[in-house]
Amino acid sequence: MFREILLGMNAPNTDTIFSKIIRKEIPARIAFEDEHCLAFHDISPQAPVHVLLIPKRPIRSMAEITASDSALLGHMMSVIPKLAEQLGIKETGFRVVANTNSDGGQTVYHLHFHILGGRTLGWPPG
Ligand code: 5GP
């Protein structure tokens, strides 16, 4: 038990598959990276362009964001148009989605923005 606590095994679980992608322990097709955030192509794309933009600092979801995250979130918002341009969807259009908690359909509990484009997207979502 003491050993588990020392190893952080009883700490709140902030280590997800996305932490492993940040640490380059598992491969991902990276579209953008800087010291604060990382964007990579979704493994199961729902549109011709489907990229996930994540903060390197683990935040569980949109529901956990506080004022102390403002600068990080503002930075990430400023990355989105640059990414969209690089991905060729800036002019045609795109959608930014943050599925949040169970009713929101979140499956990975590390905040991420889906950036979807390359086709006309339906509305309302399911
Ligand atoms: P959520 O369902 O939480 O909104 O979105 C999680 C997304 O992560 C899903 O679209 C899923 O396809 C993607 N995803 C899950 N595991 C991996 C992975 O190992 N690599 C990549 N590139 N995407 C993943």
CSV table of N, CA and C and ligand atoms in Angstrom, one decimal:
chain,number,residue,atom,x,y,z
A,1,MET,N,0.8,-1.2,0.0
A,1,MET,CA,0.0,0.0,0.0
A,1,MET,C,0.9,1.2,0.0
A,2,PHE,N,1.9,1.3,0.9
A,2,PHE,CA,2.8,2.4,1.0
A,2,PHE,C,3.5,2.6,-0.3
A,3,ARG,N,3.9,1.5,-0.9
A,3,ARG,CA,4.7,1.5,-2.1
A,3,ARG,C,3.8,2.1,-3.2
A,4,GLU,N,2.5,1.7,-3.3
A,4,GLU,CA,1.5,2.2,-4.3
A,4,GLU,C,1.4,3.7,-4.2
A,5,ILE,N,1.3,4.2,-2.9
A,5,ILE,CA,1.1,5.7,-2.7
A,5,ILE,C,2.4,6.4,-3.2
A,6,LEU,N,3.6,5.8,-2.8
A,6,LEU,CA,4.8,6.4,-3.3
A,6,LEU,C,4.9,6.4,-4.8
A,7,LEU,N,4.4,5.4,-5.5
A,7,LEU,CA,4.4,5.4,-6.9
A,7,LEU,C,3.3,6.2,-7.6
A,8,GLY,N,2.5,6.7,-6.7
A,8,GLY,CA,1.4,7.6,-7.3
A,8,GLY,C,0.2,6.8,-7.8
A,9,MET,N,0.2,5.5,-7.5
A,9,MET,CA,-0.9,4.6,-8.0
A,9,MET,C,-2.3,5.0,-7.5
A,10,ASN,N,-2.3,5.6,-6.3
A,10,ASN,CA,-3.6,6.0,-5.7
A,10,ASN,C,-3.9,7.4,-6.0
A,11,ALA,N,-3.1,8.1,-6.8
A,11,ALA,CA,-3.4,9.5,-7.2
A,11,ALA,C,-4.6,9.5,-8.1
A,12,PRO,N,-5.3,10.7,-8.1
A,12,PRO,CA,-6.4,10.8,-9.1
A,12,PRO,C,-5.8,10.5,-10.5
A,13,ASN,N,-6.6,9.7,-11.3
A,13,ASN,CA,-6.0,9.2,-12.5
A,13,ASN,C,-6.1,10.3,-13.6
A,14,THR,N,-4.9,11.0,-13.8
A,14,THR,CA,-4.9,12.0,-14.9
A,14,THR,C,-4.1,11.4,-16.1
A,15,ASP,N,-3.6,10.2,-16.0
A,15,ASP,CA,-2.8,9.6,-17.0
A,15,ASP,C,-3.7,8.8,-18.0
A,16,THR,N,-3.9,9.4,-19.2
A,16,THR,CA,-4.8,8.8,-20.1
A,16,THR,C,-3.9,8.4,-21.4
A,17,ILE,N,-4.6,7.8,-22.4
A,17,ILE,CA,-3.9,7.5,-23.6
A,17,ILE,C,-3.3,8.8,-24.2
A,18,PHE,N,-3.9,9.9,-24.0
A,18,PHE,CA,-3.4,11.2,-24.5
A,18,PHE,C,-2.1,11.6,-23.8
A,19,SER,N,-1.9,11.3,-22.5
A,19,SER,CA,-0.7,11.6,-21.8
A,19,SER,C,0.4,10.8,-22.5
A,20,LYS,N,0.1,9.5,-22.9
A,20,LYS,CA,1.1,8.7,-23.5
A,20,LYS,C,1.5,9.2,-24.9
A,21,ILE,N,0.5,9.8,-25.6
A,21,ILE,CA,0.8,10.4,-26.9
A,21,ILE,C,1.7,11.7,-26.7
A,22,ILE,N,1.4,12.5,-25.6
A,22,ILE,CA,2.2,13.6,-25.3
A,22,ILE,C,3.7,13.2,-25.1
A,23,ARG,N,3.8,12.1,-24.3
A,23,ARG,CA,5.2,11.6,-23.9
A,23,ARG,C,5.8,10.8,-25.1
A,24,LYS,N,5.1,10.7,-26.2
A,24,LYS,CA,5.6,9.9,-27.4
A,24,LYS,C,5.8,8.5,-27.0
A,25,GLU,N,5.0,8.0,-26.1
A,25,GLU,CA,5.1,6.5,-25.7
A,25,GLU,C,4.3,5.7,-26.7
A,26,ILE,N,3.3,6.3,-27.3
A,26,ILE,CA,2.5,5.7,-28.3
A,26,ILE,C,2.5,6.6,-29.5
A,27,PRO,N,2.5,6.1,-30.7
A,27,PRO,CA,2.6,6.9,-31.9
A,27,PRO,C,1.3,7.7,-32.2
A,28,ALA,N,1.4,8.8,-32.8
A,28,ALA,CA,0.2,9.6,-33.3
A,28,ALA,C,0.7,10.4,-34.5
A,29,ARG,N,-0.2,10.7,-35.4
A,29,ARG,CA,0.2,11.6,-36.5
A,29,ARG,C,0.0,13.0,-36.1
A,30,ILE,N,1.1,13.6,-35.7
A,30,ILE,CA,1.1,15.0,-35.1
A,30,ILE,C,0.9,16.0,-36.2
A,31,ALA,N,0.0,17.0,-36.0
A,31,ALA,CA,-0.3,18.1,-36.9
A,31,ALA,C,0.4,19.4,-36.4
A,32,PHE,N,0.5,19.5,-35.1
A,32,PHE,CA,1.0,20.7,-34.5
A,32,PHE,C,1.5,20.4,-33.1
A,33,GLU,N,2.6,21.1,-32.7
A,33,GLU,CA,3.0,21.0,-31.3
A,33,GLU,C,3.8,22.2,-30.9
A,34,ASP,N,3.5,22.7,-29.7
A,34,ASP,CA,4.4,23.7,-29.1
A,34,ASP,C,4.5,23.3,-27.6
A,35,GLU,N,5.0,24.2,-26.8
A,35,GLU,CA,5.3,23.9,-25.4
A,35,GLU,C,4.0,23.7,-24.6
A,36,HIS,N,2.9,24.2,-25.1
A,36,HIS,CA,1.6,24.2,-24.3
A,36,HIS,C,0.6,23.2,-24.8
A,37,CYS,N,0.6,22.8,-26.1
A,37,CYS,CA,-0.4,22.0,-26.6
A,37,CYS,C,0.1,21.1,-27.8
A,38,LEU,N,-0.8,20.2,-28.1
A,38,LEU,CA,-0.4,19.2,-29.2
A,38,LEU,C,-1.7,18.9,-30.0
A,39,ALA,N,-1.5,18.8,-31.3
A,39,ALA,CA,-2.7,18.4,-32.2
A,39,ALA,C,-2.2,17.2,-33.0
A,40,PHE,N,-3.1,16.2,-33.0
A,40,PHE,CA,-2.8,15.0,-33.8
A,40,PHE,C,-4.1,14.5,-34.4
A,41,HIS,N,-4.0,13.7,-35.5
A,41,HIS,CA,-5.1,13.2,-36.2
A,41,HIS,C,-5.8,12.1,-35.4
A,42,ASP,N,-7.1,12.1,-35.3
A,42,ASP,CA,-7.9,11.1,-34.6
A,42,ASP,C,-7.7,9.8,-35.2
A,43,ILE,N,-7.6,8.8,-34.4
A,43,ILE,CA,-7.4,7.4,-34.9
A,43,ILE,C,-8.6,6.8,-35.6
A,44,SER,N,-9.8,7.4,-35.3
A,44,SER,CA,-11.0,7.0,-35.9
A,44,SER,C,-11.8,8.2,-36.5
A,45,PRO,N,-11.3,8.7,-37.6
A,45,PRO,CA,-11.8,10.0,-38.1
A,45,PRO,C,-13.3,10.0,-38.5
A,46,GLN,N,-14.0,11.0,-38.1
A,46,GLN,CA,-15.4,11.1,-38.4
A,46,GLN,C,-15.7,12.1,-39.5
A,47,ALA,N,-14.6,12.6,-40.1
A,47,ALA,CA,-14.7,13.5,-41.3
A,47,ALA,C,-13.4,13.4,-42.0
A,48,PRO,N,-13.3,13.9,-43.2
A,48,PRO,CA,-12.0,13.8,-44.0
A,48,PRO,C,-10.8,14.4,-43.2
A,49,VAL,N,-11.1,15.5,-42.5
A,49,VAL,CA,-10.1,16.1,-41.5
A,49,VAL,C,-10.7,15.9,-40.1
A,50,HIS,N,-10.0,15.3,-39.2
A,50,HIS,CA,-10.4,15.1,-37.8
A,50,HIS,C,-9.2,15.1,-37.0
A,51,VAL,N,-8.9,16.3,-36.4
A,51,VAL,CA,-7.7,16.4,-35.5
A,51,VAL,C,-8.2,16.7,-34.1
A,52,LEU,N,-7.4,16.3,-33.2
A,52,LEU,CA,-7.7,16.5,-31.7
A,52,LEU,C,-6.6,17.5,-31.2
A,53,LEU,N,-7.0,18.6,-30.6
A,53,LEU,CA,-6.1,19.6,-30.0
A,53,LEU,C,-6.2,19.4,-28.5
A,54,ILE,N,-5.1,19.2,-27.9
A,54,ILE,CA,-5.1,18.9,-26.4
A,54,ILE,C,-4.1,19.8,-25.7
A,55,PRO,N,-4.3,20.2,-24.5
A,55,PRO,CA,-3.3,20.9,-23.7
A,55,PRO,C,-2.3,19.8,-23.2
A,56,LYS,N,-1.0,20.2,-23.0
A,56,LYS,CA,-0.1,19.2,-22.5
A,56,LYS,C,-0.3,19.0,-21.0
A,57,ARG,N,-0.8,20.0,-20.3
A,57,ARG,CA,-1.2,19.9,-18.9
A,57,ARG,C,-2.5,19.2,-18.9
A,58,PRO,N,-2.6,18.1,-18.1
A,58,PRO,CA,-3.9,17.3,-18.1
A,58,PRO,C,-5.0,18.0,-17.3
A,59,ILE,N,-6.1,18.3,-18.0
A,59,ILE,CA,-7.3,18.9,-17.5
A,59,ILE,C,-8.3,17.9,-17.9
A,60,ARG,N,-9.1,17.4,-17.0
A,60,ARG,CA,-10.0,16.2,-17.3
A,60,ARG,C,-11.1,16.5,-18.3
A,61,SER,N,-11.6,17.7,-18.3
A,61,SER,CA,-12.7,18.0,-19.2
A,61,SER,C,-13.0,19.5,-19.2
A,62,MET,N,-13.9,20.0,-20.1
A,62,MET,CA,-14.4,21.4,-20.1
A,62,MET,C,-15.0,21.7,-18.7
A,63,ALA,N,-15.6,20.7,-18.1
A,63,ALA,CA,-16.3,21.0,-16.8
A,63,ALA,C,-15.3,21.3,-15.7
A,64,GLU,N,-14.0,21.0,-15.9
A,64,GLU,CA,-13.0,21.3,-14.9
A,64,GLU,C,-12.2,22.6,-15.1
A,65,ILE,N,-12.5,23.3,-16.1
A,65,ILE,CA,-11.8,24.5,-16.4
A,65,ILE,C,-12.1,25.6,-15.4
A,66,THR,N,-11.0,26.3,-15.0
A,66,THR,CA,-11.2,27.4,-14.1
A,66,THR,C,-10.5,28.6,-14.7
A,67,ALA,N,-10.6,29.8,-14.0
A,67,ALA,CA,-10.0,31.0,-14.5
A,67,ALA,C,-8.5,30.9,-14.6
A,68,SER,N,-7.9,30.0,-13.8
A,68,SER,CA,-6.4,29.8,-13.9
A,68,SER,C,-6.0,29.2,-15.2
A,69,ASP,N,-7.0,28.6,-16.0
A,69,ASP,CA,-6.6,28.0,-17.3
A,69,ASP,C,-6.8,29.0,-18.4
A,70,SER,N,-7.2,30.2,-18.1
A,70,SER,CA,-7.6,31.2,-19.2
A,70,SER,C,-6.5,31.4,-20.2
A,71,ALA,N,-5.3,31.6,-19.8
A,71,ALA,CA,-4.2,31.9,-20.7
A,71,ALA,C,-4.0,30.7,-21.6
A,72,LEU,N,-4.0,29.5,-21.0
A,72,LEU,CA,-3.8,28.2,-21.8
A,72,LEU,C,-4.9,28.1,-22.9
A,73,LEU,N,-6.1,28.2,-22.4
A,73,LEU,CA,-7.2,28.1,-23.3
A,73,LEU,C,-7.2,29.1,-24.4
A,74,GLY,N,-6.9,30.4,-24.0
A,74,GLY,CA,-6.8,31.4,-25.0
A,74,GLY,C,-5.8,31.1,-26.1
A,75,HIS,N,-4.6,30.6,-25.6
A,75,HIS,CA,-3.6,30.2,-26.5
A,75,HIS,C,-4.1,29.1,-27.5
A,76,MET,N,-4.8,28.1,-26.9
A,76,MET,CA,-5.2,27.0,-27.8
A,76,MET,C,-6.3,27.5,-28.8
A,77,MET,N,-7.1,28.5,-28.4
A,77,MET,CA,-8.1,29.0,-29.4
A,77,MET,C,-7.3,29.7,-30.5
A,78,SER,N,-6.2,30.3,-30.2
A,78,SER,CA,-5.4,31.0,-31.2
A,78,SER,C,-4.7,30.1,-32.2
A,79,VAL,N,-4.5,28.9,-31.7
A,79,VAL,CA,-3.8,27.8,-32.5
A,79,VAL,C,-4.8,27.3,-33.6
A,80,ILE,N,-6.1,27.3,-33.2
A,80,ILE,CA,-7.1,26.6,-34.1
A,80,ILE,C,-7.1,27.2,-35.5
A,81,PRO,N,-7.2,28.5,-35.7
A,81,PRO,CA,-7.2,29.0,-37.1
A,81,PRO,C,-5.9,28.7,-37.9
A,82,LYS,N,-4.8,28.7,-37.2
A,82,LYS,CA,-3.5,28.3,-37.8
A,82,LYS,C,-3.6,26.9,-38.3
A,83,LEU,N,-4.1,26.0,-37.4
A,83,LEU,CA,-4.2,24.6,-37.7
A,83,LEU,C,-5.2,24.4,-38.9
A,84,ALA,N,-6.3,25.1,-38.8
A,84,ALA,CA,-7.3,25.0,-39.9
A,84,ALA,C,-6.7,25.4,-41.2
A,85,GLU,N,-5.9,26.4,-41.2
A,85,GLU,CA,-5.3,26.8,-42.5
A,85,GLU,C,-4.3,25.7,-43.0
A,86,GLN,N,-3.5,25.2,-42.1
A,86,GLN,CA,-2.5,24.2,-42.4
A,86,GLN,C,-3.3,22.9,-42.9
A,87,LEU,N,-4.4,22.6,-42.4
A,87,LEU,CA,-5.2,21.4,-42.8
A,87,LEU,C,-6.1,21.6,-44.0
A,88,GLY,N,-6.1,22.9,-44.5
A,88,GLY,CA,-6.8,23.2,-45.7
A,88,GLY,C,-8.3,23.3,-45.5
A,89,ILE,N,-8.8,23.6,-44.3
A,89,ILE,CA,-10.2,23.7,-44.0
A,89,ILE,C,-10.6,25.1,-43.5
A,90,LYS,N,-9.7,26.0,-43.5
A,90,LYS,CA,-10.0,27.4,-42.9
A,90,LYS,C,-11.1,28.1,-43.7
A,91,GLU,N,-11.0,28.1,-45.1
A,91,GLU,CA,-11.9,28.8,-45.9
A,91,GLU,C,-13.2,28.0,-46.0
A,92,THR,N,-13.1,26.7,-46.2
A,92,THR,CA,-14.4,25.9,-46.4
A,92,THR,C,-15.2,25.7,-45.1
A,93,GLY,N,-14.5,25.8,-44.0
A,93,GLY,CA,-15.2,25.7,-42.7
A,93,GLY,C,-14.9,24.5,-42.0
A,94,PHE,N,-15.2,24.5,-40.7
A,94,PHE,CA,-14.9,23.4,-39.8
A,94,PHE,C,-15.7,23.6,-38.5
A,95,ARG,N,-15.7,22.5,-37.7
A,95,ARG,CA,-16.4,22.6,-36.4
A,95,ARG,C,-15.4,22.2,-35.3
A,96,VAL,N,-15.6,22.9,-34.2
A,96,VAL,CA,-14.8,22.6,-33.0
A,96,VAL,C,-15.7,22.0,-31.9
A,97,VAL,N,-15.4,20.9,-31.4
A,97,VAL,CA,-16.3,20.2,-30.5
A,97,VAL,C,-15.5,19.7,-29.2
A,98,ALA,N,-16.1,19.9,-28.1
A,98,ALA,CA,-15.5,19.4,-26.8
A,98,ALA,C,-16.6,18.6,-26.1
A,99,ASN,N,-16.6,17.3,-26.4
A,99,ASN,CA,-17.5,16.4,-25.7
A,99,ASN,C,-17.1,16.4,-24.2
A,100,THR,N,-18.2,16.6,-23.4
A,100,THR,CA,-17.9,16.7,-21.9
A,100,THR,C,-18.7,15.8,-21.1
A,101,ASN,N,-17.9,15.0,-20.3
A,101,ASN,CA,-18.5,14.0,-19.4
A,101,ASN,C,-19.5,13.1,-20.1
A,102,SER,N,-20.3,12.3,-19.4
A,102,SER,CA,-20.9,11.1,-20.0
A,102,SER,C,-22.0,11.5,-21.0
A,103,ASP,N,-22.9,12.5,-20.6
A,103,ASP,CA,-23.9,12.9,-21.6
A,103,ASP,C,-23.3,13.6,-22.8
A,104,GLY,N,-22.2,14.2,-22.6
A,104,GLY,CA,-21.5,14.8,-23.7
A,104,GLY,C,-20.8,13.9,-24.6
A,105,GLY,N,-20.7,12.6,-24.2
A,105,GLY,CA,-20.1,11.6,-25.0
A,105,GLY,C,-18.6,11.5,-24.9
A,106,GLN,N,-18.0,12.1,-23.8
A,106,GLN,CA,-16.6,12.1,-23.6
A,106,GLN,C,-16.1,10.7,-23.3
A,107,THR,N,-15.1,10.2,-24.0
A,107,THR,CA,-14.5,8.9,-23.7
A,107,THR,C,-13.1,8.9,-23.2
A,108,VAL,N,-12.4,10.0,-23.5
A,108,VAL,CA,-11.0,10.2,-23.0
A,108,VAL,C,-11.0,11.4,-22.1
A,109,TYR,N,-10.6,11.2,-20.8
A,109,TYR,CA,-10.7,12.3,-19.8
A,109,TYR,C,-9.4,13.1,-19.7
A,110,HIS,N,-9.1,13.6,-20.8
A,110,HIS,CA,-8.0,14.6,-21.0
A,110,HIS,C,-8.6,15.6,-21.9
A,111,LEU,N,-8.8,16.8,-21.5
A,111,LEU,CA,-9.5,17.8,-22.3
A,111,LEU,C,-9.0,17.8,-23.8
A,112,HIS,N,-9.9,17.8,-24.7
A,112,HIS,CA,-9.5,17.8,-26.1
A,112,HIS,C,-10.6,18.5,-27.0
A,113,PHE,N,-10.2,19.2,-28.0
A,113,PHE,CA,-11.1,19.8,-28.9
A,113,PHE,C,-11.0,19.0,-30.2
A,114,HIS,N,-12.1,18.5,-30.7
A,114,HIS,CA,-12.2,17.9,-32.0
A,114,HIS,C,-12.3,19.0,-33.0
A,115,ILE,N,-11.4,18.9,-34.0
A,115,ILE,CA,-11.5,19.9,-35.1
A,115,ILE,C,-11.9,19.1,-36.4
A,116,LEU,N,-13.1,19.3,-36.9
A,116,LEU,CA,-13.6,18.5,-37.9
A,116,LEU,C,-13.9,19.3,-39.2
A,117,GLY,N,-13.6,18.8,-40.3
A,117,GLY,CA,-13.8,19.5,-41.6
A,117,GLY,C,-13.6,18.6,-42.8
A,118,GLY,N,-13.7,19.2,-44.0
A,118,GLY,CA,-13.5,18.5,-45.2
A,118,GLY,C,-14.7,18.0,-45.8
A,119,ARG,N,-15.9,18.2,-45.1
A,119,ARG,CA,-17.2,17.9,-45.7
A,119,ARG,C,-18.2,18.7,-45.0
A,120,THR,N,-19.4,18.8,-45.6
A,120,THR,CA,-20.5,19.5,-44.9
A,120,THR,C,-21.0,18.7,-43.7
A,121,LEU,N,-20.9,19.3,-42.5
A,121,LEU,CA,-21.3,18.6,-41.3
A,121,LEU,C,-22.8,18.8,-41.0
A,122,GLY,N,-23.4,17.7,-40.5
A,122,GLY,CA,-24.8,17.8,-40.2
A,122,GLY,C,-25.1,18.6,-38.9
A,123,TRP,N,-26.3,19.1,-38.7
A,123,TRP,CA,-26.7,19.8,-37.5
A,123,TRP,C,-28.2,19.5,-37.3
A,124,PRO,N,-28.7,19.2,-36.2
A,124,PRO,CA,-28.0,19.1,-34.9
A,124,PRO,C,-27.2,17.8,-34.8
A,125,PRO,N,-26.2,17.8,-33.9
A,125,PRO,CA,-25.5,16.5,-33.7
A,125,PRO,C,-26.4,15.5,-33.0
A,126,GLY,N,-26.1,14.3,-33.0
A,126,GLY,CA,-26.9,13.2,-32.4
A,126,GLY,C,-27.0,13.3,-30.9
B,1,5GP,P1,-14.1,11.8,-27.0
B,1,5GP,O1,-15.0,10.6,-27.3
B,1,5GP,O2,-13.6,11.7,-25.6
B,1,5GP,O3,-14.8,13.1,-27.3
B,1,5GP,O4,-12.9,11.7,-28.0
B,1,5GP,C1,-11.9,10.9,-27.9
B,1,5GP,C2,-11.3,10.7,-29.3
B,1,5GP,O5,-10.0,10.1,-29.1
B,1,5GP,C3,-12.1,9.8,-30.2
B,1,5GP,O6,-12.5,10.5,-31.3
B,1,5GP,C4,-11.1,8.6,-30.5
B,1,5GP,O7,-11.2,8.1,-31.8
B,1,5GP,C5,-9.8,9.3,-30.2
B,1,5GP,N1,-8.7,8.4,-29.8
B,1,5GP,C6,-8.8,7.4,-28.8
B,1,5GP,N2,-7.7,6.8,-28.6
B,1,5GP,C7,-6.8,7.3,-29.6
B,1,5GP,C8,-5.5,7.0,-29.9
B,1,5GP,O8,-4.8,6.1,-29.3
B,1,5GP,N3,-4.9,7.7,-30.9
B,1,5GP,C9,-5.6,8.7,-31.5
B,1,5GP,N4,-4.9,9.4,-32.5
B,1,5GP,N5,-6.9,9.0,-31.2
B,1,5GP,C10,-7.5,8.3,-30.3
